[in-house]
XYZ file of C-alpha atoms in Angstrom:
106
model
C 12.632 44.732 57.194
C 14.568 44.931 54.379
C 13.524 42.948 51.503
C 13.812 43.585 47.800
C 11.304 43.894 45.166
C 12.222 43.323 41.794
C 9.101 43.667 39.027
C 10.580 41.323 35.975
C 9.479 41.289 32.401
C 6.253 39.124 31.453
C 7.216 35.417 30.054
C 10.266 35.739 30.591
C 11.496 33.215 33.157
C 14.803 32.911 32.657
C 15.762 35.595 34.431
C 13.430 34.228 37.096
C 16.066 31.250 38.708
C 13.150 30.815 41.449
C 11.537 29.207 38.629
C 14.516 26.878 37.783
C 14.394 25.484 41.404
C 10.415 25.309 41.441
C 10.718 23.486 38.264
C 13.718 21.423 39.813
C 10.997 20.397 42.861
C 8.495 19.742 40.871
C 10.364 17.059 39.247
C 11.290 15.305 42.566
C 7.525 15.136 43.433
C 7.069 13.796 40.355
C 8.946 10.877 40.525
C 7.973 10.637 44.318
C 4.719 10.457 43.827
C 2.090 7.954 45.506
C -0.935 10.627 44.082
C -2.595 11.487 48.137
C -2.566 14.496 49.953
C 0.337 12.772 52.986
C 2.377 11.012 50.617
C 2.691 15.199 49.320
C 3.877 16.508 52.583
C 5.652 14.245 53.667
C 7.341 14.831 50.341
C 7.628 18.426 49.701
C 10.722 18.580 52.739
C 12.800 15.898 50.706
C 11.767 17.510 47.570
C 13.012 21.419 48.802
C 15.659 19.521 50.086
C 16.947 17.504 47.356
C 18.069 21.367 45.250
C 21.382 21.606 46.190
C 22.649 24.428 47.416
C 25.521 24.962 44.143
C 22.654 23.913 41.657
C 21.334 26.923 42.795
C 24.045 29.602 42.404
C 25.061 28.149 38.938
C 21.314 28.813 37.831
C 22.423 32.420 39.587
C 25.555 33.197 37.437
C 23.034 31.762 34.217
C 20.163 34.309 34.563
C 22.911 36.571 35.025
C 23.986 35.483 32.069
C 20.527 36.514 30.749
C 20.804 40.052 31.790
C 23.927 40.372 31.367
C 22.976 39.839 27.426
C 19.216 41.818 27.522
C 21.311 44.955 29.500
C 23.779 45.469 26.091
C 20.769 45.829 23.997
C 20.294 42.415 22.714
C 16.904 40.837 21.849
C 15.729 37.369 22.659
C 17.304 35.609 19.543
C 21.271 37.070 20.015
C 21.007 37.048 23.739
C 19.655 33.010 23.780
C 23.340 32.914 21.277
C 25.374 34.993 23.697
C 24.360 33.090 27.105
C 24.886 28.926 24.754
C 28.758 30.339 24.420
C 29.702 30.198 28.047
C 27.965 26.769 28.131
C 30.285 23.650 29.452
C 27.569 21.013 27.531
C 27.727 21.553 23.598
C 24.961 19.895 21.156
C 24.695 19.280 17.624
C 20.863 18.413 17.602
C 17.791 18.040 20.840
C 16.475 15.451 18.818
C 20.239 13.980 17.936
C 20.286 9.964 18.394
C 23.826 8.123 19.082
C 25.121 6.163 16.603
C 25.177 2.968 19.050
C 21.648 3.273 20.119
C 20.072 4.101 16.173
C 22.365 0.694 15.095
C 20.033 -1.050 17.737
C 16.566 -0.575 15.517
C 17.899 -1.483 11.566
């Protein structure tokens, strides 16, 4: 068989897009959990099918951006900044609350 074994550095899950896949599968299972083994067996095929091929390809491209940043000699922080340049969503802060929501607490 023609298998390719790729050894990735420890603690760099951003280089292994299967981690994103399993994270999404586990999120699906968590949302549809009835806390029984039979429920898990029934939901597992649906959870696996819930991840679209387009999403997997996006993760693959994201991983390649990380690899390119590391191959160019950047450290973790600089590589993260370089990868974020390609992001379509720009956030000012992860703790930002929209003004309309903030007004509800006044």
